[in-house]
Coordinates of C-alpha atoms and ligand atoms in Angstrom, one line a residue:
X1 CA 14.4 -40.6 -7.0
X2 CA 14.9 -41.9 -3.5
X3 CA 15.4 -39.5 -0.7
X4 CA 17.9 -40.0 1.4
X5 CA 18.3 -39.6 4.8
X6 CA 22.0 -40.0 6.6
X7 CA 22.3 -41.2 9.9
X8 CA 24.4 -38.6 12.5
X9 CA 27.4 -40.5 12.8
X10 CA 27.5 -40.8 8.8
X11 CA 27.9 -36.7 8.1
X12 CA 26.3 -33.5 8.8
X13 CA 23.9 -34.0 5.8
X14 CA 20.2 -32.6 6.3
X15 CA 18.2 -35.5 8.2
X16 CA 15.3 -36.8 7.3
X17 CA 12.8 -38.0 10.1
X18 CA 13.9 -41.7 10.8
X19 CA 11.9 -44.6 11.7
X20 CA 13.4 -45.5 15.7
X21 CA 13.9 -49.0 15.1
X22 CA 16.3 -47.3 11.9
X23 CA 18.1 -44.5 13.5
X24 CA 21.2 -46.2 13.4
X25 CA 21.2 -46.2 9.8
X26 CA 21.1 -43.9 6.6
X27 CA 17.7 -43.1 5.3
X28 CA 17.0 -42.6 2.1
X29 CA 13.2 -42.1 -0.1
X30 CA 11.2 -44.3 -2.4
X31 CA 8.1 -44.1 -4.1
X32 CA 6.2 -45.5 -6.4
X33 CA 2.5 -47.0 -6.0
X34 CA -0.6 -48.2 -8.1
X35 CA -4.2 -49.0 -6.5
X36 CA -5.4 -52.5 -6.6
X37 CA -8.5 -52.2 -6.4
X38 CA -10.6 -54.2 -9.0
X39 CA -12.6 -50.7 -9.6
X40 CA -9.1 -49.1 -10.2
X41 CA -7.9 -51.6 -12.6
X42 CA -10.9 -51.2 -14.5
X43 CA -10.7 -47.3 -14.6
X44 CA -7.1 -48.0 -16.1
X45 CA -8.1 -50.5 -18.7
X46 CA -10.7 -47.6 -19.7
X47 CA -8.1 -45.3 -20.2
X48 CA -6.4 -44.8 -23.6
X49 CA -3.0 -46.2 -23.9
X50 CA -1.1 -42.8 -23.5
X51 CA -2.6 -41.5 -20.9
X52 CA -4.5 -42.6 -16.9
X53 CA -7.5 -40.1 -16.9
X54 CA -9.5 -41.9 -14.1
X55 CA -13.2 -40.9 -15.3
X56 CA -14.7 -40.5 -18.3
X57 CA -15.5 -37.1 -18.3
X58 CA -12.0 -36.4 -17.6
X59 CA -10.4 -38.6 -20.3
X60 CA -13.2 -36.7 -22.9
X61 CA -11.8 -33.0 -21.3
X62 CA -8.1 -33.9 -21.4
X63 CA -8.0 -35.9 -24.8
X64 CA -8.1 -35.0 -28.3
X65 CA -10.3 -31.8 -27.2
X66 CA -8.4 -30.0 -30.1
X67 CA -9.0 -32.0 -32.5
X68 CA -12.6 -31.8 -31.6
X69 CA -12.5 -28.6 -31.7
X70 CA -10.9 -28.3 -34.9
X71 CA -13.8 -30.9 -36.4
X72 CA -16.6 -28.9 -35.2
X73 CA -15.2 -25.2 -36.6
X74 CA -14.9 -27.2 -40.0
X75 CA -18.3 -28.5 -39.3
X76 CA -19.6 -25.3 -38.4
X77 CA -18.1 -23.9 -41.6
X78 CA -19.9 -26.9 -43.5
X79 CA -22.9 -26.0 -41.7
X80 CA -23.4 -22.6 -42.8
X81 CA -23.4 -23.5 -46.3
X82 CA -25.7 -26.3 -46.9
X83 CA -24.8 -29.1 -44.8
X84 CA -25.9 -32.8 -44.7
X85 CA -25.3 -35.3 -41.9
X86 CA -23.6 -37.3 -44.6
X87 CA -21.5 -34.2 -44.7
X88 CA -21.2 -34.6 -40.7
X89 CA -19.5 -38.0 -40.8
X90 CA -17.5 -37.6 -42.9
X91 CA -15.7 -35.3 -41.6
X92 CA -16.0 -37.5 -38.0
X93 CA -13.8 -39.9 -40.3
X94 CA -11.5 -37.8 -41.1
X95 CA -10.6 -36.8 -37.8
X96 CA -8.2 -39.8 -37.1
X97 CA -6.5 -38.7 -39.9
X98 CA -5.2 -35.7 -37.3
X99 CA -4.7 -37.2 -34.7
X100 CA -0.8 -37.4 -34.3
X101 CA 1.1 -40.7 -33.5
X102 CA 4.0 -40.6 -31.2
X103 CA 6.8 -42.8 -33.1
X104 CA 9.0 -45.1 -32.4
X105 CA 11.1 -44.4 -30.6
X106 CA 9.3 -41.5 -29.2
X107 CA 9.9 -38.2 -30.5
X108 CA 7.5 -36.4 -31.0
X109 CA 6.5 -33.7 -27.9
X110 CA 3.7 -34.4 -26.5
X111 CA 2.5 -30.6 -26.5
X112 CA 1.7 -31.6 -30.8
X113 CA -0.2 -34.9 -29.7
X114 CA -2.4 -32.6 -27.8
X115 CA -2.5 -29.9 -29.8
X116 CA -5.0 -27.9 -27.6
X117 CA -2.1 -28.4 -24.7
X118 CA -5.0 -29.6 -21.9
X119 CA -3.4 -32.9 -20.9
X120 CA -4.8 -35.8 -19.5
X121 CA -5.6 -36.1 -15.9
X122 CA -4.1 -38.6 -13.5
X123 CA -6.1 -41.5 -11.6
X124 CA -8.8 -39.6 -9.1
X125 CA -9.7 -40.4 -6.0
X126 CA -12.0 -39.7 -3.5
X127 CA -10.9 -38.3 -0.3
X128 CA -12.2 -41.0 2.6
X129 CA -15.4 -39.8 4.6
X130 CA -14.0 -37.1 6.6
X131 CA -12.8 -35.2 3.8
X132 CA -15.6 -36.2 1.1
X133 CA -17.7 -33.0 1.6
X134 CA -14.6 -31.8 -0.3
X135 CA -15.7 -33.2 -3.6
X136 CA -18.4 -31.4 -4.6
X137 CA -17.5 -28.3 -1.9
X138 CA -17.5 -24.8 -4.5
X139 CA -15.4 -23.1 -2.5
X140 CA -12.5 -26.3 -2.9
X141 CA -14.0 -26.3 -6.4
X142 CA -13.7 -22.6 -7.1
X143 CA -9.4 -23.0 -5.7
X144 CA -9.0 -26.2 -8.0
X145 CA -9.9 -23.9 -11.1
X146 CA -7.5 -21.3 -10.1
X147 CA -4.7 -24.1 -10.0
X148 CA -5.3 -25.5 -13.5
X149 CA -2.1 -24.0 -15.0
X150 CA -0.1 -25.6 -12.4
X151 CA -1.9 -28.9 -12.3
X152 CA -1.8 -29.0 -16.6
X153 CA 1.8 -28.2 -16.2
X154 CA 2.4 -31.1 -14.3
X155 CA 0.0 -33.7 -16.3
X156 CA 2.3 -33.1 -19.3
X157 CA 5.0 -33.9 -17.3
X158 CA 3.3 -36.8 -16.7
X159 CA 2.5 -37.5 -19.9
X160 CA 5.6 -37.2 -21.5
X161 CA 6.8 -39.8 -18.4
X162 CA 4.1 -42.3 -19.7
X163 CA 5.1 -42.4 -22.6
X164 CA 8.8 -42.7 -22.5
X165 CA 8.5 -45.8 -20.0
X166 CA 6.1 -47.3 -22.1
X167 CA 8.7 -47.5 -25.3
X168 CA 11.7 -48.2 -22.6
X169 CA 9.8 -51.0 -21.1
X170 CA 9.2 -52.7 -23.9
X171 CA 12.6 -52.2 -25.5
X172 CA 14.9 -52.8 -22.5
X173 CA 16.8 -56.1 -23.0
X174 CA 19.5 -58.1 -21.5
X175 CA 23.1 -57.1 -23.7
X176 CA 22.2 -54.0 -23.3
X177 CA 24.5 -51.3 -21.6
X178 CA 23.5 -49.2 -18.8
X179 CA 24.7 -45.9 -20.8
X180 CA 22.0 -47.3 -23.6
X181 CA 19.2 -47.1 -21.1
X182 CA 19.7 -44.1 -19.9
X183 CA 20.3 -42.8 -23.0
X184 CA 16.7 -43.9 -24.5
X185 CA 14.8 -42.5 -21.8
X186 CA 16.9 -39.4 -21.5
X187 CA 16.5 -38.5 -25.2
X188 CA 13.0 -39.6 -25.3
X189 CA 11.9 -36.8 -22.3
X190 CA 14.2 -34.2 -23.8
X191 CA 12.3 -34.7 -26.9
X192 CA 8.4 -34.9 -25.8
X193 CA 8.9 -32.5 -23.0
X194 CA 11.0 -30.0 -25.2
X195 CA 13.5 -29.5 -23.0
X196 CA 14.3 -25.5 -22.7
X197 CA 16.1 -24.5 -19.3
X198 CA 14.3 -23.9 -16.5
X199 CA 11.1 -24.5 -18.3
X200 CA 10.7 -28.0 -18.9
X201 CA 13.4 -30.6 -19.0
X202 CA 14.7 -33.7 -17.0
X203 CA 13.7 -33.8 -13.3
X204 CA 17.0 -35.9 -11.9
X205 CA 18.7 -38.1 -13.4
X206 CA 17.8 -41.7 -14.6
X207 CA 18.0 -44.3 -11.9
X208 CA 18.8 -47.8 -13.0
X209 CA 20.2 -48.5 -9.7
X210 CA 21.0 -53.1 -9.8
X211 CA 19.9 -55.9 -7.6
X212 CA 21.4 -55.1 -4.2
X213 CA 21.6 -51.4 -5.7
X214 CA 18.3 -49.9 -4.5
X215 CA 19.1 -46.1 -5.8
X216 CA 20.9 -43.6 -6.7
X217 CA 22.9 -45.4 -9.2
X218 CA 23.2 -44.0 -12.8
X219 CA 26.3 -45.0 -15.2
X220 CA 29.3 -42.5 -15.1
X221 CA 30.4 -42.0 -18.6
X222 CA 32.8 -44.9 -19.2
X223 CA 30.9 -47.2 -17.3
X224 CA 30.7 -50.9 -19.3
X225 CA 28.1 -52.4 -17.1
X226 CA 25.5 -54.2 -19.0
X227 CA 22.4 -55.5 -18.1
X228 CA 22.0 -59.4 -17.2
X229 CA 18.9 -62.0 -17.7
X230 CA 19.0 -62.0 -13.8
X231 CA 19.0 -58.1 -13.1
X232 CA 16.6 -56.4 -11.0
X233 CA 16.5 -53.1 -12.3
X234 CA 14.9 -49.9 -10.9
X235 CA 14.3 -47.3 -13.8
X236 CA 13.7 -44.2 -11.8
X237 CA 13.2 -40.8 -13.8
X238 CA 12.0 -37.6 -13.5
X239 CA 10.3 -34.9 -15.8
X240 CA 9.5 -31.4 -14.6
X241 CA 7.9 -28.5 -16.6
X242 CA 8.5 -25.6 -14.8
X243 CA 9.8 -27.0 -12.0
X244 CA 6.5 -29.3 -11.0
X245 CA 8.4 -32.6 -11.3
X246 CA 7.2 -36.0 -11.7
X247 CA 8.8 -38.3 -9.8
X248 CA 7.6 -42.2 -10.4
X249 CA 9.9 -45.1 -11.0
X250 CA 8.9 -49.2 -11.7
X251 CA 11.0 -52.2 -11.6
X252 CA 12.3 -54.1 -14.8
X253 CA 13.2 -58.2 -14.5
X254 CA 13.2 -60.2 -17.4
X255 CA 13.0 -63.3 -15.1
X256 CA 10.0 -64.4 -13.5
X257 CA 11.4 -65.6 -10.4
X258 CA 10.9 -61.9 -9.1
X259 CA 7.5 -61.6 -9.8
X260 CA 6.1 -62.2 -5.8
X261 CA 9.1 -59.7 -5.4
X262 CA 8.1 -56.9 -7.4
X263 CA 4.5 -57.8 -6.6
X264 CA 4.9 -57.2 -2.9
X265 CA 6.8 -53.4 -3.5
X266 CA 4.1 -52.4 -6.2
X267 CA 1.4 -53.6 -3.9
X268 CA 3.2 -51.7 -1.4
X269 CA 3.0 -48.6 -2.9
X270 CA -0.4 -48.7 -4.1
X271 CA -1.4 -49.0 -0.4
X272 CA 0.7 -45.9 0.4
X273 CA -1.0 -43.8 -2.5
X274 CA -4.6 -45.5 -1.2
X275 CA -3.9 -44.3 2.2
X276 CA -2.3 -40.8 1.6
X277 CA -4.4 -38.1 2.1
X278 CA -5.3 -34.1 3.6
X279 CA -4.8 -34.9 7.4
X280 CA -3.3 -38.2 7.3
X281 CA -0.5 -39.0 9.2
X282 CA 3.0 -39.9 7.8
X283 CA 3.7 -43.0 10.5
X284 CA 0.2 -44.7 9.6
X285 CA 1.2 -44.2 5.7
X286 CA 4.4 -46.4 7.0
X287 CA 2.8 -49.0 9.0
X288 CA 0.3 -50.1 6.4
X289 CA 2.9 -50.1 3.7
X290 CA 5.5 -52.6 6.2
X291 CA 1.5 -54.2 6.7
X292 CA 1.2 -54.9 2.9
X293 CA 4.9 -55.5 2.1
X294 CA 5.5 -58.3 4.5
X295 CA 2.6 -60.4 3.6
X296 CA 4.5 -61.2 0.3
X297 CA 7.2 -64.2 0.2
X298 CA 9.7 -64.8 -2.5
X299 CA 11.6 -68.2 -3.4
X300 CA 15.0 -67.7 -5.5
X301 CA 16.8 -70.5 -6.3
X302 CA 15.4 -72.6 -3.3
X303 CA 15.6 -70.4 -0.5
X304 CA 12.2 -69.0 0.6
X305 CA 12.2 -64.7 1.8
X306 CA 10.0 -62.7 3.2
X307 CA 9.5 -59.1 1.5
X308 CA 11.3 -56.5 3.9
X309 CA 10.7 -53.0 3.1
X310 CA 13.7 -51.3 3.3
X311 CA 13.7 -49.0 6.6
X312 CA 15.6 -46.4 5.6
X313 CA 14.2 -45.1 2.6
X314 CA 11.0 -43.2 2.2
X315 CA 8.7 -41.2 -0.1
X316 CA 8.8 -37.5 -0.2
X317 CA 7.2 -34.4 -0.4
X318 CA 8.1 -32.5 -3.5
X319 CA 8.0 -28.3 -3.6
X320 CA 8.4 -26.9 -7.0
X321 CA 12.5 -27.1 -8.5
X322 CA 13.2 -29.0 -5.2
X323 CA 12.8 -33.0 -5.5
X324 CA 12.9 -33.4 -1.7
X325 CA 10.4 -31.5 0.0
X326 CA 10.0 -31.6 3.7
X327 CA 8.3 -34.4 4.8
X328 CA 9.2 -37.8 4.4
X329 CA 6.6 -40.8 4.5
X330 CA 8.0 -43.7 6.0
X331 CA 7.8 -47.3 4.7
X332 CA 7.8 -49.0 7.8
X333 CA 6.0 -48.4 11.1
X334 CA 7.4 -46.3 13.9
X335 CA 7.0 -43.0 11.7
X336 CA 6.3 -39.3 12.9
X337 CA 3.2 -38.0 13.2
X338 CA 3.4 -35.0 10.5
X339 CA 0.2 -34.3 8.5
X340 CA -0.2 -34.2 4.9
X341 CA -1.8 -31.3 4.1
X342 CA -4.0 -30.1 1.2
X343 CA -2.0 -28.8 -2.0
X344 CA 0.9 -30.9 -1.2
X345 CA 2.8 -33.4 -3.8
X346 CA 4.1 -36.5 -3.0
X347 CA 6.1 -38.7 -4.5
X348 CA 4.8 -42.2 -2.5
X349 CA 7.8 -44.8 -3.4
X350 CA 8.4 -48.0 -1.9
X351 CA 11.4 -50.4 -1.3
X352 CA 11.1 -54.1 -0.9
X353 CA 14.7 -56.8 -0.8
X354 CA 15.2 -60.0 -0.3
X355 CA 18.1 -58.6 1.9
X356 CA 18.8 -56.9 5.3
X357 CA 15.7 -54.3 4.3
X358 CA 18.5 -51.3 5.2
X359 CA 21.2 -49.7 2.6
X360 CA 23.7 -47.9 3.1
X361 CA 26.1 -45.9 1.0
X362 CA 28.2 -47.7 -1.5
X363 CA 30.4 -47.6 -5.0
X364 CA 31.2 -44.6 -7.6
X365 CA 28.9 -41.3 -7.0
X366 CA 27.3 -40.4 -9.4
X367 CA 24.1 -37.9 -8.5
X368 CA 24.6 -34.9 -6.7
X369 CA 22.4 -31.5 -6.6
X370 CA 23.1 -28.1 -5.5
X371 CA 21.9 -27.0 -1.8
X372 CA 18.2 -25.8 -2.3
X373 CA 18.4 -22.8 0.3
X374 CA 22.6 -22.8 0.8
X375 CA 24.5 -19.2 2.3
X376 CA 26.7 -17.6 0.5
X377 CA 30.3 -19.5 0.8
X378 CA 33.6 -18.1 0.1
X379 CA 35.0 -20.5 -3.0
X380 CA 38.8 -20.9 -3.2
X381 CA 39.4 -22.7 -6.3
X382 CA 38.8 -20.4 -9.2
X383 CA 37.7 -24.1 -10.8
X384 CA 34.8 -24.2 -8.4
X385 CA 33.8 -21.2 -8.4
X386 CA 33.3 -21.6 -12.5
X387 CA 31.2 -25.0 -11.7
X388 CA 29.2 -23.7 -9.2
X389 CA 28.0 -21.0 -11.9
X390 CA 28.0 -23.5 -14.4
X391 CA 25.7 -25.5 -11.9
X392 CA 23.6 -22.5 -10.8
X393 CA 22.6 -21.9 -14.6
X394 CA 22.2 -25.4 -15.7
X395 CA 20.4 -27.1 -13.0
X396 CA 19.7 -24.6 -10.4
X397 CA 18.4 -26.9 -7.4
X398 CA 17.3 -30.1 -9.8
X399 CA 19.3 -33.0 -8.9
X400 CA 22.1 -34.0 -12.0
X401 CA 24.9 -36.3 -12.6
X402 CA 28.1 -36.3 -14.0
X403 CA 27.0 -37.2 -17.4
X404 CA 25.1 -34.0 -17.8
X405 CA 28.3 -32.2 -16.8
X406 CA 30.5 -34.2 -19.6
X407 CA 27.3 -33.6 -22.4
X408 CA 27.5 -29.7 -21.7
X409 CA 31.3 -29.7 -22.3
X410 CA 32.4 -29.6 -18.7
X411 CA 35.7 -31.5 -18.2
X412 CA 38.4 -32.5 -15.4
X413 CA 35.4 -31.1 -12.6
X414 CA 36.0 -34.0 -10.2
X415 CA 38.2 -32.0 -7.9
X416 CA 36.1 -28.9 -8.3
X417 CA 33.0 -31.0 -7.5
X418 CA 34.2 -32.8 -4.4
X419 CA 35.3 -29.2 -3.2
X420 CA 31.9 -27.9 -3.6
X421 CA 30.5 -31.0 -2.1
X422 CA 33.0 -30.7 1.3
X423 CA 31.9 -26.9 1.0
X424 CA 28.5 -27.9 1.9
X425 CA 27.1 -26.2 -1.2
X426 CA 26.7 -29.2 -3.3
X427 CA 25.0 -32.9 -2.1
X428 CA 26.8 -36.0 -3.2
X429 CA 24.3 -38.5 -3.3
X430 CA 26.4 -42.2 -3.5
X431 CA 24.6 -45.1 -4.5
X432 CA 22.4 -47.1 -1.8
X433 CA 23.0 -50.6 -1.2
X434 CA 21.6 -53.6 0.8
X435 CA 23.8 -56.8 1.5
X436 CA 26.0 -57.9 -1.6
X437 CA 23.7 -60.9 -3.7
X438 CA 20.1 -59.3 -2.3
X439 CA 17.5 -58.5 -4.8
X440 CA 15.6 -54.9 -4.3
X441 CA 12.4 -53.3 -6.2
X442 CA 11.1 -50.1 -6.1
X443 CA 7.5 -48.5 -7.4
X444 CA 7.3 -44.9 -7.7
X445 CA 4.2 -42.5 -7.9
X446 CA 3.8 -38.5 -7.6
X447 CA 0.2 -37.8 -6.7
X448 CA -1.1 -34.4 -5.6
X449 CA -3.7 -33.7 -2.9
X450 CA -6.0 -31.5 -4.7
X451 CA -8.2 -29.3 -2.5
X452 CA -11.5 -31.8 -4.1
X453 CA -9.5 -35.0 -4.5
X454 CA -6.7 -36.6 -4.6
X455 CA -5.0 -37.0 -8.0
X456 CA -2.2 -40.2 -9.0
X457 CA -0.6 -38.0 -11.8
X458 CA 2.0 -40.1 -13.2
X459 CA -0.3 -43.3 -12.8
X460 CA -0.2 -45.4 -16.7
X461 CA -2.0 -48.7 -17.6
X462 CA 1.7 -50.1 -17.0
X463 CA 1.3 -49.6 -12.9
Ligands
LIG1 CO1 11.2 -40.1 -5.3

């Protein structure tokens, strides 16, 4: 989910800080990064398929603890008759016996694949040297206890994200229609989150924004597009559990012409997530990101471009039930000089095209979200009065789109929707374009700046 900022002479929309070489243009937010660091990669290829725990002690704490468990109270029991290390491995043995598979396609929640509900940790970093005394300080140590609800809340959020782009990645192909992809990886994170209100559920909805489409775009219901050979993709999803949300997105091509393209913007975003830390400033996030981005050329059918990030998007802060935070971080230089701060989460997403490098708003709406702190306004239409409520009770302040409207019976709302929209108690979030026939990616990360380290939540062996 991109965040998006609109320029003063577009509306009176909230404004996000804007780069000054872009404030003549809408802003809006992307994450999305993976290290690429040759230590990093081999800390991923460490980690088991379903899940990024950076260390080894944390894989062994976050993964199949319960089944250990289990084993040893059955080996204990074993034990106090008269027990045999033959005895002992066998029931080691049986063990993968219990452990549950996810299936195909995924179903199954992930709170019964770990069944003692500690899920795995993210990818963890060490603060750089001003902040290292923070790693093994008891006092930080002592506060990241505390947190361990909130931060296990979040990791299955993670999780469950993992494992439903894993199955969509590999079972995304061309012929198929946009309302089909959604569809899979909507189903697949009600499933393994267990969606129940306000609980756990869907974060925003499922970006699959096209080619000069860098965001915001998900199919209305009725909407035929299908997906070409030659689409650039951008699967953006979200998956909260109790309102921590987890906010990453990748890019899908089936042709390889886009690699340099989607290797620039993942590159990209690694380097934000690298240099995102407690005290570092937003703009230097943004310059090293434009640094990395620009270094990468692309050539598409003959003509040779450089990798622009797009100006007027940026990563995000993220506050619990409220995908856009406060802060922004930039994806070009020329940034403010806001802090991160320790606790915060961000969702680090970056935007490269083979375009202008600047989008604006364009095509059918289809994302909107309720104003997070909005005054009470006086309603008119009894209509949208009912669909605020209806609104207010299904979503609250998470993000949605007018297929979740239609699958929870809702019907004829357009009207009632723009009206809530002009009243300035609903956002209307339109699709963001670059220049028609441009080509844009998009990686996606949430990481939280833990009071030790830094922790990549939603980071997979995929990116
Ligand atoms: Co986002």
């Amino acid at each position: 989910m991109t965040m998006e900022t609109l320029a003063a002479d577009l509306k009176d929309k909230t404004t996000i800080s804007v780069p000054s070489e872009a404030q003549d243009a809408p802003v809006a937010e992307a994450i999305g990064t993976s290290t690429s660091s040759a230590a990093k990669k081999k800390n991923k290829k460490k980690a088991a398929s379903t899940a990024a725990p950076a260390d080894a002690e944390a894989k062994e704490e976050a993964e199949g603890d319960d089944d250990e468990d289990e084993d040893d109270e059955e080996e204990d029991g074993a034990n106090t008759a008269d027990n045999t290390t033959v005895k002992k491995k066998k029931k080691k043995n049986n063990k993968k016996k219990k452990k549950v598979a996810q299936t195909e396609p995924p179903t199954i929640p992930v709170s019964k694949i770990f069944g003692n509900k500690i899920y795995p940790e993210g990818e963890l970093c060490d603060y750089n040297e001003e902040n290292l005394w923070r790693t093994t300080n008891e006092e930080k140590r002592a506060l990241e206890r505390q947190n361990f609800d909130q931060y296990n809340d979040v990791r299955r959020a993670s999780e469950v994200h993992r494992q439903v782009r894993q199955y969509a990645r590999r079972n995304i192909k061309p012929g198929m229609s946009m309302i089909e992809i959604v569809e899979m990886i909507e189903n697949g994170t009600r499933n393994l989150v267990e969606a129940n209100g306000f609980e756990s559920g869907i974060g925003f909805p499922t970006g699959c924004s096209l080619n000069h489409c860098a965001a915001h775009y998900t199919p209305n219901t009725g909407d035929k597009t299908v997906i070409q050979y030659g689409d650039v993709c951008k699967i953006d999803f979200g998956v909260h559990v109790n309102g921590r949300i987890i906010d990453s997105a990748f890019t899908l091509t089936f042709d390889p012409v886009y690699d340099n393209l989607l290797a620039a913007v993942k590159d990209a975003t690694n380097t934000g997530i690298k240099e995102a830390g407690i005290d570092v400033r937003l703009c230097d996030i943004g310059a090293a990101i434009q640094e990395v981005m620009e270094s990468y050329e692309v050539e598409i059918e003959g003509k040779t471009y450089q990798v622009k990030p797009i100006r007027n998007l940026n990563g995000h802060s993220i506050d619990p039930y409220k995908i856009h935070g406060g802060k922004s971080v930039p994806i070009v230089k020329g940034g403010d000089q806001t802090k991160m701060e320790e606790g915060e989460y961000f969702a680090i997403e970056t935007f490269g095209s083979t375009g202008r490098g600047l989008v604006h708003e364009d095509m059918e709406t289809s994302h909107y979200a309720r104003v997070y702190d909005v005054q009470h306004v006086p309603l008119r239409l009894p209509r949208a009065k009912s669909l605020l409520q209806t609104i207010n009770k299904e979503f609250g302040t998470l993000p949605f789109c007018r297929r979740y409207l239609d699958r929870i019976g809702e019907q004829k709302y357009v009207l009632a929707l723009r009206n809530l929209v002009d009243a300035g108690v609903v956002d209307a979030y339109p699709p963001l374009v670059d220049i028609k026939g441009s080509f844009t990616a998009q990686y996606e990360h949430t990481l939280v700046l833990k009071p030790t380290r830094k922790e990549v939540l939603s980071r997979g062996d995929d990116y």
